[in-house]
Short mmCIF file of C-alpha atoms in Angstrom, two decimals:
data_model
loop_
_atom_site.label_atom_id
_atom_site.label_comp_id
_atom_site.label_asym_id
_atom_site.label_seq_id
_atom_site.Cartn_x
_atom_site.Cartn_y
_atom_site.Cartn_z
CA MET A 1 70.59 73.01 105.51
CA THR A 2 69.79 73.43 101.81
CA ARG A 3 67.81 70.91 99.75
CA GLU A 4 71.00 69.83 98.03
CA GLU A 5 72.73 69.23 101.37
CA GLU A 6 69.71 67.29 102.69
CA ARG A 7 69.77 65.20 99.51
CA ASP A 8 73.48 64.49 99.95
CA GLU A 9 73.01 63.52 103.60
CA ARG A 10 70.18 61.08 102.74
CA LEU A 11 72.15 59.62 99.89
CA GLY A 12 75.25 59.26 102.04
CA ALA A 13 73.27 57.47 104.76
CA ALA A 14 71.85 55.04 102.19
CA LEU A 15 75.28 54.35 100.78
CA ARG A 16 76.81 53.72 104.18
CA GLY A 17 74.09 51.14 104.87
CA LEU A 18 74.95 49.06 101.79
CA ASP A 19 77.02 45.91 102.01
CA VAL A 20 79.35 46.78 99.15
CA PRO A 21 82.66 45.05 98.40
CA GLU A 22 85.79 47.21 98.27
CA HIS A 23 86.49 48.85 94.92
CA GLY A 24 89.74 48.10 93.16
CA PRO A 25 92.45 50.80 93.18
CA ASP A 26 91.57 51.99 89.65
CA PHE A 27 87.78 52.06 90.12
CA ALA A 28 87.32 55.86 89.99
CA ALA A 29 89.59 56.32 86.97
CA ASN A 30 87.95 53.48 85.05
CA LEU A 31 84.44 54.73 85.81
CA ARG A 32 85.24 58.24 84.61
CA ALA A 33 86.86 56.91 81.45
CA ARG A 34 83.71 54.93 80.64
CA LEU A 35 81.43 57.86 81.43
CA GLU A 36 83.37 60.10 79.06
CA GLN A 37 83.44 57.73 76.10
CA GLU A 38 81.38 60.25 74.14
CA GLU A 39 83.65 63.23 74.85
CA PRO A 40 84.61 64.96 71.58
CA ALA A 41 88.09 64.15 70.37
CA ALA A 42 90.84 66.58 71.22
CA ASP A 43 92.17 68.86 68.50
CA ALA A 44 94.69 67.13 66.29
CA ASP A 45 97.36 69.61 67.34
CA ALA A 46 96.52 69.57 71.06
CA ASP A 47 99.97 68.26 71.95
CA SER A 48 101.86 70.17 69.28
CA ALA A 49 104.71 72.58 69.90
CA PRO A 50 104.36 74.61 73.10
CA GLY A 51 104.35 77.89 71.16
CA ALA A 52 101.30 77.00 69.10
CA ALA A 53 98.35 79.35 69.59
CA ARG A 54 95.12 77.97 71.02
CA PRO A 55 91.90 79.09 69.31
CA ARG A 56 89.66 81.26 71.47
CA ARG A 57 86.70 79.42 72.97
CA ARG A 58 83.33 80.48 71.55
CA ARG A 59 81.26 80.49 74.71
CA ALA A 60 78.06 81.52 72.97
CA ALA A 61 78.22 78.47 70.73
CA VAL A 62 78.75 76.28 73.76
CA ALA A 63 75.77 77.85 75.50
CA ASP A 64 73.44 77.15 72.58
CA ALA A 65 74.56 73.57 72.05
CA PRO A 66 72.30 70.72 73.24
CA ARG A 67 73.29 69.06 76.50
CA ARG A 68 75.46 66.01 75.97
CA ARG A 69 73.76 62.70 76.62
CA VAL A 70 75.92 60.64 78.93
CA ARG A 71 76.05 56.91 78.42
CA ILE A 72 76.01 54.98 81.70
CA PRO A 73 78.12 51.79 81.49
CA ARG A 74 76.12 48.59 81.05
CA LEU A 75 76.26 46.62 84.31
CA ALA A 76 76.63 42.86 84.63
CA LEU A 77 73.99 41.61 87.06
CA GLY A 78 76.30 38.83 88.19
CA GLY A 79 78.28 41.42 90.15
CA GLY A 80 75.46 41.79 92.67
CA LEU A 81 72.70 44.36 93.09
CA ALA A 82 74.60 46.27 95.75
CA THR A 83 77.61 46.73 93.47
CA ALA A 84 75.39 47.83 90.56
CA LEU A 85 73.60 50.33 92.77
CA ALA A 86 76.89 51.69 94.06
CA VAL A 87 78.14 52.26 90.51
CA LEU A 88 74.94 54.08 89.55
CA VAL A 89 75.11 56.26 92.66
CA ALA A 90 78.75 57.06 91.92
CA ALA A 91 77.76 58.10 88.40
CA PHE A 92 74.98 60.26 89.88
CA LEU A 93 77.43 62.00 92.21
CA LEU A 94 79.87 62.66 89.38
CA LEU A 95 77.09 64.25 87.32
CA THR A 96 75.21 66.08 90.10
CA PRO A 97 73.66 69.36 88.84
CA ASN A 98 75.19 71.14 91.86
CA ASP A 99 78.51 70.87 89.99
CA GLY A 100 77.16 72.05 86.67
CA GLY A 101 76.54 68.69 85.00
CA ARG A 102 80.15 67.51 84.77
CA ALA A 103 82.59 67.74 87.64
CA PRO A 104 86.29 67.19 86.94
CA GLY A 105 86.19 63.99 88.97
CA GLY A 106 86.81 62.97 92.55
CA LEU A 107 90.31 63.04 93.94
CA GLY A 108 90.44 59.35 94.80
CA ALA A 109 91.84 57.92 98.00
CA ALA A 110 92.69 60.23 100.89
CA PRO A 111 96.03 62.01 100.30
CA VAL A 112 98.66 61.49 102.96
CA THR A 113 100.50 64.82 102.75
CA ALA A 114 99.79 68.42 101.86
CA ALA A 115 102.07 68.25 98.82
CA GLU A 116 100.13 65.28 97.44
CA LEU A 117 96.84 67.11 97.97
CA GLY A 118 98.27 70.23 96.31
CA ALA A 119 99.16 68.21 93.22
CA ARG A 120 95.60 66.88 93.02
CA VAL A 121 94.10 70.35 93.45
CA GLY A 122 96.35 71.63 90.67
CA ASP A 123 95.23 68.77 88.43
CA ALA A 124 91.56 69.55 89.14
CA LEU A 125 92.00 73.24 88.25
CA ALA A 126 93.79 72.25 85.05
CA ARG A 127 90.75 70.31 83.79
CA ILE A 128 88.05 72.93 84.41
CA GLU A 129 86.65 74.80 81.40
CA THR A 130 84.17 77.07 83.22
CA LEU A 131 83.53 77.77 86.89
CA GLN A 132 80.55 79.49 88.49
CA ALA A 133 80.38 79.95 92.25
CA VAL A 134 79.46 82.27 95.09
CA LEU A 135 82.58 83.65 96.75
CA VAL A 136 81.99 84.70 100.36
CA VAL A 137 84.70 87.02 101.71
CA THR A 138 85.02 87.94 105.38
CA GLU A 139 87.66 90.58 106.05
CA ARG A 140 88.30 94.03 107.53
CA PRO A 141 87.86 96.87 105.02
CA SER A 142 90.60 98.65 106.99
CA PRO A 143 92.56 97.80 110.16
CA ASP A 144 90.37 100.01 112.38
CA LEU A 145 87.04 98.49 111.27
CA PRO A 146 85.36 95.23 112.34
CA LEU A 147 85.15 92.15 110.15
CA ARG A 148 82.61 92.39 107.34
CA THR A 149 81.22 89.66 105.08
CA THR A 150 80.59 90.31 101.38
CA ARG A 151 79.20 87.85 98.83
CA TYR A 152 80.25 87.83 95.17
CA ARG A 153 79.24 85.87 92.11
CA LEU A 154 82.41 84.50 90.51
CA LEU A 155 82.74 83.41 86.88
CA ARG A 156 85.97 82.00 85.38
CA THR A 157 86.81 80.32 82.07
CA ASP A 158 89.81 78.49 80.69
CA ALA A 159 90.13 81.31 78.13
CA GLY A 160 91.26 83.55 81.02
CA ASP A 161 88.02 85.54 81.27
CA GLU A 162 86.78 86.47 84.74
CA ARG A 163 83.88 88.31 86.32
CA LEU A 164 83.33 89.20 89.97
CA MET A 165 79.98 90.76 90.91
CA GLN A 166 79.04 91.86 94.40
CA ILE A 167 75.69 90.31 95.26
CA GLY A 168 73.23 93.06 96.17
CA GLY A 169 75.15 95.65 94.18
CA GLY A 170 78.16 97.82 94.85
CA PHE A 171 80.87 96.36 92.62
CA ASP A 172 81.11 94.59 89.25
CA ARG A 173 84.33 93.83 87.37
CA ALA A 174 84.83 91.77 84.19
CA TYR A 175 88.05 90.94 82.35
CA ASP A 176 88.19 89.89 78.68
CA ALA A 177 91.50 88.06 78.29
CA PHE A 178 91.42 87.83 74.50
CA ARG A 179 91.06 91.62 74.06
CA GLY A 180 92.98 92.64 77.18
CA VAL A 181 90.06 94.79 78.39
CA GLU A 182 88.68 95.20 81.91
CA ARG A 183 85.32 96.84 82.64
CA GLU A 184 84.46 97.91 86.16
CA ALA A 185 81.27 99.44 87.51
CA ALA A 186 80.58 100.70 91.03
CA ASP A 187 77.35 102.09 92.46
CA ALA A 188 76.95 105.03 94.82
CA SER A 189 78.13 103.02 97.82
CA ASN A 190 81.51 102.61 96.09
CA GLY A 191 81.93 106.01 94.50
CA ASP A 192 79.47 105.61 91.60
CA GLN A 193 82.28 105.25 89.05
CA ALA A 194 82.77 103.24 85.90
CA THR A 195 86.07 102.55 84.16
CA VAL A 196 87.12 100.73 81.03
CA THR A 197 90.80 99.79 80.92
CA SER A 198 92.15 98.53 77.62
CA GLY A 199 95.66 97.51 76.65
CA LEU A 200 96.19 95.17 79.61
CA ALA A 201 98.93 92.56 79.75
CA PRO A 202 97.81 88.94 80.21
CA GLY A 203 99.56 88.58 83.58
CA PRO A 204 102.56 89.23 85.85
CA PRO A 205 104.59 91.30 86.25
CA ASP A 206 102.35 93.85 84.48
CA ARG A 207 99.01 92.58 85.75
CA PRO A 208 97.93 90.15 88.52
CA LEU A 209 96.61 86.71 87.60
CA GLY A 210 92.98 87.80 88.03
CA ASP A 211 91.16 89.42 90.94
CA LEU A 212 93.18 88.92 94.11
CA ARG A 213 90.22 87.57 96.10
CA ALA A 214 89.46 84.92 93.49
CA GLN A 215 93.10 84.06 92.82
CA GLN A 216 93.82 83.48 96.51
CA GLN A 217 90.86 81.12 96.63
CA LEU A 218 91.95 79.07 93.61
CA GLY A 219 95.59 78.94 92.51
CA GLY A 220 96.83 80.23 95.85
CA VAL A 221 95.55 77.13 97.63
CA ALA A 222 97.42 74.71 95.39
CA ARG A 223 100.69 76.56 95.95
CA ALA A 224 100.13 76.76 99.72
CA LEU A 225 99.57 73.00 99.87
CA ARG A 226 102.68 72.27 97.82
CA ALA A 227 104.73 74.53 100.09
CA ALA A 228 103.44 72.70 103.19
CA GLY A 229 105.26 69.54 102.07
CA ALA A 230 104.76 66.61 104.43
CA ALA A 231 102.10 68.22 106.66
CA PRO A 232 99.30 65.69 107.38
CA VAL A 233 95.77 65.87 105.93
CA ARG A 234 92.54 65.10 107.82
CA GLU A 235 89.03 64.31 106.58
CA VAL A 236 86.13 66.65 107.46
CA THR A 237 82.68 67.68 106.24
CA ASP A 238 82.12 71.26 105.06
CA GLY A 239 78.59 72.39 104.24
CA GLY A 240 77.53 68.76 103.86
CA ARG A 241 80.35 68.02 101.39
CA PRO A 242 83.15 65.53 102.20
CA ALA A 243 86.38 67.47 102.32
CA TRP A 244 90.02 67.43 103.40
CA ARG A 245 91.50 70.04 105.73
CA ILE A 246 95.04 71.09 106.47
CA ALA A 247 96.69 73.94 108.39
CA VAL A 248 99.87 75.64 107.13
CA ARG A 249 102.06 78.43 108.45
CA ALA A 250 101.74 81.81 106.74
CA GLU A 251 104.21 84.68 106.41
CA GLN A 252 103.10 87.91 108.12
CA ASP A 253 103.46 91.47 106.92
CA VAL A 254 106.05 92.98 109.29
CA HIS A 255 104.90 96.49 108.35
CA ALA A 256 101.34 95.82 109.53
CA LEU A 257 100.04 95.87 113.10
CA ALA A 258 99.98 92.57 114.96
CA GLY A 259 96.91 90.63 113.94
CA ASP A 260 96.30 92.48 110.67
CA THR A 261 97.75 89.53 108.77
CA GLY A 262 97.56 85.88 109.81
CA ASP A 263 100.26 83.49 110.96
CA ARG A 264 98.24 80.39 109.99
CA LEU A 265 96.08 79.30 107.05
CA GLU A 266 93.48 76.54 107.36
CA LEU A 267 92.57 75.13 103.94
CA THR A 268 89.50 72.98 103.20
CA ILE A 269 89.37 71.09 99.88
CA ASP A 270 86.24 69.50 98.39
CA GLN A 271 86.80 65.78 97.81
CA GLY A 272 84.43 65.65 94.84
CA THR A 273 85.77 68.50 92.69
CA GLY A 274 89.22 69.26 94.08
CA LEU A 275 88.26 72.91 94.57
CA PRO A 276 89.08 74.82 97.77
CA LEU A 277 85.87 75.37 99.71
CA ARG A 278 87.30 77.48 102.51
CA ILE A 279 90.45 79.44 103.41
CA ARG A 280 90.56 80.58 107.02
CA GLU A 281 93.38 82.95 108.04
CA THR A 282 94.04 83.40 111.76
CA TYR A 283 96.53 85.16 114.02
CA ARG A 284 97.19 83.28 117.28
CA GLY A 285 93.81 81.59 116.87
CA ARG A 286 91.85 84.80 116.15
CA LEU A 287 90.10 85.13 112.77
CA VAL A 288 91.74 87.62 110.43
CA ALA A 289 89.99 86.76 107.16
CA GLU A 290 88.02 83.97 105.54
CA ARG A 291 87.08 83.11 101.95
CA ARG A 292 84.52 80.43 101.01
CA LEU A 293 83.26 78.97 97.75
CA GLN A 294 79.60 77.99 97.63
CA ARG A 295 77.10 76.80 94.99
CA LEU A 296 79.78 75.41 92.70
CA ARG A 297 78.92 74.83 89.04
CA ILE A 298 81.63 73.36 86.85
CA ASP A 299 81.71 73.33 83.04
CA ALA A 300 78.20 74.74 82.71
CA PRO A 301 77.72 76.99 79.62
CA LEU A 302 78.74 80.65 80.03
CA PRO A 303 77.45 82.90 77.22
CA GLU A 304 79.50 85.97 76.21
CA ARG A 305 76.91 88.32 77.71
CA GLN A 306 77.73 87.01 81.17
CA PHE A 307 81.02 88.93 80.95
CA ASP A 308 79.53 92.33 80.05
CA PRO A 309 78.80 94.43 83.15
CA SER A 310 76.32 97.23 82.56
CA LEU A 311 78.03 100.60 82.98
CA SER A 312 75.71 103.37 84.12
CA GLY A 313 76.65 106.61 82.42
CA PRO A 314 79.98 107.51 80.80
CA ALA A 315 83.04 105.55 81.85
CA THR A 316 86.57 106.75 82.47
CA GLU A 317 88.82 105.20 79.82
CA LEU A 318 92.32 104.07 80.76
CA ASP A 319 95.13 102.49 78.75
CA GLY A 320 97.51 99.88 80.14
CA GLY A 321 99.94 100.37 77.27
CA PHE A 322 99.79 96.86 75.76
CA ALA A 323 98.41 95.77 72.38
CA GLN A 324 97.64 92.32 71.00
CA ALA A 325 100.32 91.02 68.63
CA THR A 326 102.17 87.93 67.49
CA LEU A 327 105.66 87.02 68.63
CA GLN A 328 106.91 87.69 65.10
CA GLN A 329 105.38 91.18 65.13
CA ALA A 330 107.03 91.85 68.48
CA SER A 331 110.41 90.84 67.07
CA ALA A 332 110.02 93.15 64.07
CA ARG A 333 108.95 96.13 66.19
CA PHE A 334 111.41 95.91 69.09
CA GLY A 335 114.46 94.56 67.32
CA TYR A 336 114.96 91.51 69.52
CA ALA A 337 113.62 87.98 69.40
CA PRO A 338 111.13 87.31 72.23
CA LEU A 339 111.64 84.10 74.18
CA ALA A 340 109.25 81.16 74.09
CA PRO A 341 109.43 77.92 76.10
CA GLY A 342 110.51 74.74 74.37
CA TRP A 343 108.87 72.76 77.18
CA LEU A 344 105.58 73.29 78.99
CA PRO A 345 103.72 71.14 81.52
CA GLN A 346 101.22 68.88 79.78
CA GLY A 347 98.05 70.64 78.70
CA PHE A 348 99.38 74.22 78.47
CA ARG A 349 98.88 76.03 75.15
CA ARG A 350 99.69 79.53 74.01
CA ALA A 351 96.67 81.81 74.38
CA GLU A 352 97.60 85.43 73.63
CA THR A 353 100.59 87.75 73.30
CA ALA A 354 100.61 91.48 74.12
CA ILE A 355 103.40 94.00 73.53
CA ALA A 356 104.14 97.48 74.88
CA ALA A 357 106.79 100.06 73.97
CA THR A 358 106.26 101.62 77.42
CA THR A 359 103.81 101.03 80.26
CA PRO A 360 102.34 103.45 82.82
CA SER A 361 102.70 101.04 85.76
CA PRO A 362 106.15 100.16 87.15
CA THR A 363 106.95 96.66 88.38
CA GLY A 364 108.58 95.23 91.50
CA ALA A 365 108.15 95.71 95.24
CA GLU A 366 106.56 99.12 95.82
CA GLY A 367 106.90 99.79 92.05
CA LEU A 368 110.55 100.81 92.28
CA ASN A 369 111.84 99.18 89.09
CA PRO A 370 112.85 101.30 86.07
CA PRO A 371 110.17 102.11 83.49
CA THR A 372 109.34 99.18 81.24
CA ARG A 373 110.53 99.38 77.63
CA ASP A 374 109.78 97.07 74.71
CA ALA A 375 107.90 94.46 76.72
CA VAL A 376 106.51 91.21 75.32
CA SER A 377 104.09 89.22 77.49
CA THR A 378 102.64 85.84 76.45
CA ALA A 379 100.05 83.79 78.32
CA TYR A 380 99.85 80.01 78.20
CA ARG A 381 96.69 78.45 79.63
CA ARG A 382 95.53 75.07 80.91
CA GLY A 383 92.10 74.97 82.51
CA LEU A 384 92.03 77.73 85.13
CA ASP A 385 95.85 77.80 85.29
CA THR A 386 97.82 80.55 83.56
CA LEU A 387 101.56 80.77 82.91
CA VAL A 388 103.02 84.07 81.67
CA VAL A 389 106.43 84.52 80.02
CA SER A 390 107.59 88.12 79.68
CA THR A 391 110.69 89.92 78.37
CA ARG A 392 111.68 93.59 78.48
CA LYS A 393 114.86 95.54 77.82
CA VAL A 394 117.30 96.15 80.68
CA ASP A 395 118.81 99.34 79.19
CA GLY A 396 121.72 99.22 81.61
CA MET A 397 119.55 100.04 84.62
CA LYS A 398 119.33 98.25 87.97
CA TRP A 399 116.39 95.88 88.37
CA SER A 400 114.89 93.98 91.29
CA ASP A 401 112.35 91.15 91.21
CA PRO A 402 109.49 92.38 88.93
CA VAL A 403 106.96 89.98 90.55
CA ALA A 404 108.04 90.57 94.16
CA LEU A 405 105.69 90.67 97.13
CA PRO A 406 105.25 93.98 98.98
CA GLU A 407 108.28 94.69 101.13
CA GLY A 408 106.48 93.86 104.37
CA PHE A 409 106.42 90.13 103.56
CA LEU A 410 109.94 88.92 104.29
CA VAL A 411 109.90 85.94 101.94
CA ARG A 412 113.36 85.06 100.70
CA PRO A 413 113.72 83.82 97.13
CA GLN A 414 116.02 80.97 96.14
CA ARG A 415 118.95 81.40 93.77
CA ALA A 416 118.38 79.76 90.37
CA CYS A 417 121.18 79.24 87.83
CA PHE A 418 120.65 77.95 84.31
CA ARG A 419 122.73 75.76 82.03
CA THR A 420 120.43 75.51 79.04
CA GLY A 421 118.39 77.72 76.74
CA ALA A 422 118.51 81.49 76.41
CA LEU A 423 119.26 81.88 80.15
CA ALA A 424 122.32 79.57 80.05
CA GLY A 425 125.17 80.98 82.09
CA SER A 426 122.97 83.39 84.04
CA CYS A 427 121.53 83.20 87.54
CA GLY A 428 118.27 84.60 88.80
CA GLU A 429 115.77 84.12 91.61
CA LEU A 430 113.00 81.59 92.19
CA MET A 431 110.01 82.28 94.43
CA VAL A 432 107.45 79.67 95.50
CA ASP A 433 105.42 80.75 98.54
CA PRO A 434 101.73 80.64 99.61
CA ARG A 435 101.44 84.43 99.46
CA ALA A 436 103.42 85.00 96.26
CA THR A 437 102.78 84.25 92.61
CA PRO A 438 105.26 81.43 91.88
CA HIS A 439 107.88 82.76 89.49
CA VAL A 440 111.43 82.83 88.19
CA TRP A 441 113.19 85.96 87.01
CA ALA A 442 116.64 86.59 85.57
CA ILE A 443 118.60 89.03 83.40
CA ALA A 444 120.19 87.60 80.27
CA GLY A 445 121.09 88.94 76.83
CA GLY A 446 120.07 92.48 77.73
CA LEU A 447 116.57 91.36 78.75
CA VAL A 448 114.67 91.09 82.02
CA VAL A 449 112.96 87.70 81.81
CA THR A 450 110.09 86.43 84.01
CA VAL A 451 108.21 83.13 84.09
CA ALA A 452 105.20 83.34 86.43
CA GLY A 453 102.24 81.07 87.19
CA ASP A 454 100.89 78.38 89.49
CA LEU A 455 103.57 75.79 88.75
CA THR A 456 105.80 73.74 91.02
CA GLN A 457 109.39 74.72 91.63
CA GLY A 458 110.64 72.01 89.29
CA GLU A 459 108.22 73.03 86.53
CA LEU A 460 109.19 76.70 86.77
CA GLU A 461 112.88 75.85 86.53
CA ARG A 462 112.33 73.53 83.57
CA VAL A 463 110.23 76.08 81.65
CA ALA A 464 112.80 78.81 82.28
CA GLY A 465 115.63 76.52 81.22
CA SER A 466 113.85 75.74 77.95
CA LEU A 467 113.37 79.35 76.82
CA ALA A 468 114.71 80.11 73.36
CA PRO A 469 114.41 83.03 70.87
CA ILE A 470 111.54 82.58 68.44
CA GLY A 471 112.28 82.21 64.75
#
């Protein structure tokens, strides 16, 4: 047991021994509001039109800024010493250095269903500005090899930047969302190669929403919980941290051998931060894979240099075909007006737009869609959540779902028909599944249109129904 876990155990035992009256239903929310009285005011245009661009975060400036002094609420002694102590301890837990100085807040009373817990996890991810953690992955490198555990250092920001570094060496990948550049370095154990890929799209269908291992651990959990609906939640302890756990059914890859993919996912969610601590995938009770988050630090400063892996020797340079642009520039170049949502879930703001006349990577299951032409891809971000709206020309060719799962996962999409916006009168497909990136796609006005991100079914449909040509 680590020193932090021993501290938490001692503190928990002391708390349980107190004779403390029950808190009111709004205690946690009121406490957090009072703790954050000195938070800087939001930008004046924070809730402006959904298409408004969000300025890029200057991480270096954040790193050099002095630590914010938190004002603890003044306590009335008439409330009793036990109550005052409980409030101070609660403030201590909310500000524990193990969570980087400012956690996004506890999740309140125990959720009754998986869907309720999924909504709270999504809300927690939406409020995070930076995340640092150790990601522990246990999996088979190939079906004929035994399980192997690898530890990574994971960095994520609400600007879309990500870095995944294998602890002990072997692999290091960093993605700069603002520039659309990915740098990857591997040592001799992984081929001793370095690559720099520029011209990347901000997300699906032209690029995944981050490294698959990290994405499954974060956004994938929220969608799995939402899909589980009314499944019950139970309270547990994981690594000394109070948590909730739930088991959900998982779709298997019919093209894989039995046991290579799981039929059940067991999800463990930290009660204090709302982050998924553990995903355990099993097949008939036998472990197939496991991913764990450890040493969480939330909203701690992340300087720019943290996202610059050192490349030994010359690197192979690749081009994903996209270039940064504005929606107006895309319209002028491609001769059609790109689509932008008139409605977005609260907190989302436009981050970056990238355009491509052609791309080297095809889309769809097994990459069988026609070549992409005149594509416009725009990311909207909220905390660690990303929503991507893309359009590309149909050119009279036959298209299938651009964001589809590999063919081995027999997940059936739902039919989605639209009465409003640019998609009015057309029907497409809606996919919300634990293994898939939630998305809607349709063909309308000579364009293949996709809306993809970790949203609920209702949110995806509403965003798609609000799409309209810019300008």
